[in-house]
C-alpha angles and dihedrals in degrees: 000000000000095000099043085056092052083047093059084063105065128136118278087015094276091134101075092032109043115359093050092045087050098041080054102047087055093047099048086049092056094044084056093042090051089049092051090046082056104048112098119237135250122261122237094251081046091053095037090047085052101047088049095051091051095040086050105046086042092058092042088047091046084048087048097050097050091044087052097044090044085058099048092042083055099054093040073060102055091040091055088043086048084051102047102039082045084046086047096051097042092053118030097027103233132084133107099304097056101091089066126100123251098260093054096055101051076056093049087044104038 
């Protein structure tokens, strides 16, 4: 503590604003690298249990997301399919809604 305060007083004020950060940054690293050093490791089942759950979780989210895209790929395409028989129908005149009467297809359209 003593030393980092007669740091702070360095000439052109580079103590406070360049040394100490740095001083701080590499302690803070060691302090980390001594907890890892410390930290027991994991035994072989542990490791095995671990790469099996994520393994696991990653193949049922993959299944998730295509399920999920296939879906929404389906309804953009029955959307785009809605736009362009109702833009058929409007323009030319024709399509699959054109044999019904008049009352029918303001029901269909509305």
């Amino acid at each position: 503590k003593e030393a980092k305060d007669k740091i702070k007083h360095a000439p052109l004020g580079l103590g406070g604003t360049l040394i100490l950060p740095c001083i701080d940054t590499c302690e803070g690293m060691a302090k980390i690298g001594f907890m890892l050093l410390q930290a027991p490791l994991p035994s072989a089942e542990r490791v095995a249990g671990s790469a099996e759950f994520v393994l696991e979780n990653g193949k049922s989210g993959i299944i998730r997301a295509v399920r999920e895209t296939k879906l929404y790929f389906n309804l953009i395409d029955v959307q785009i399919t809605r736009m362009l028989t109702r833009a058929q129908w409007d323009m030319l005149g024709y399509g699959p809604y054109a044999g019904l009467n008049n009352e029918r297809k303001r029901e269909v359209c509305d």
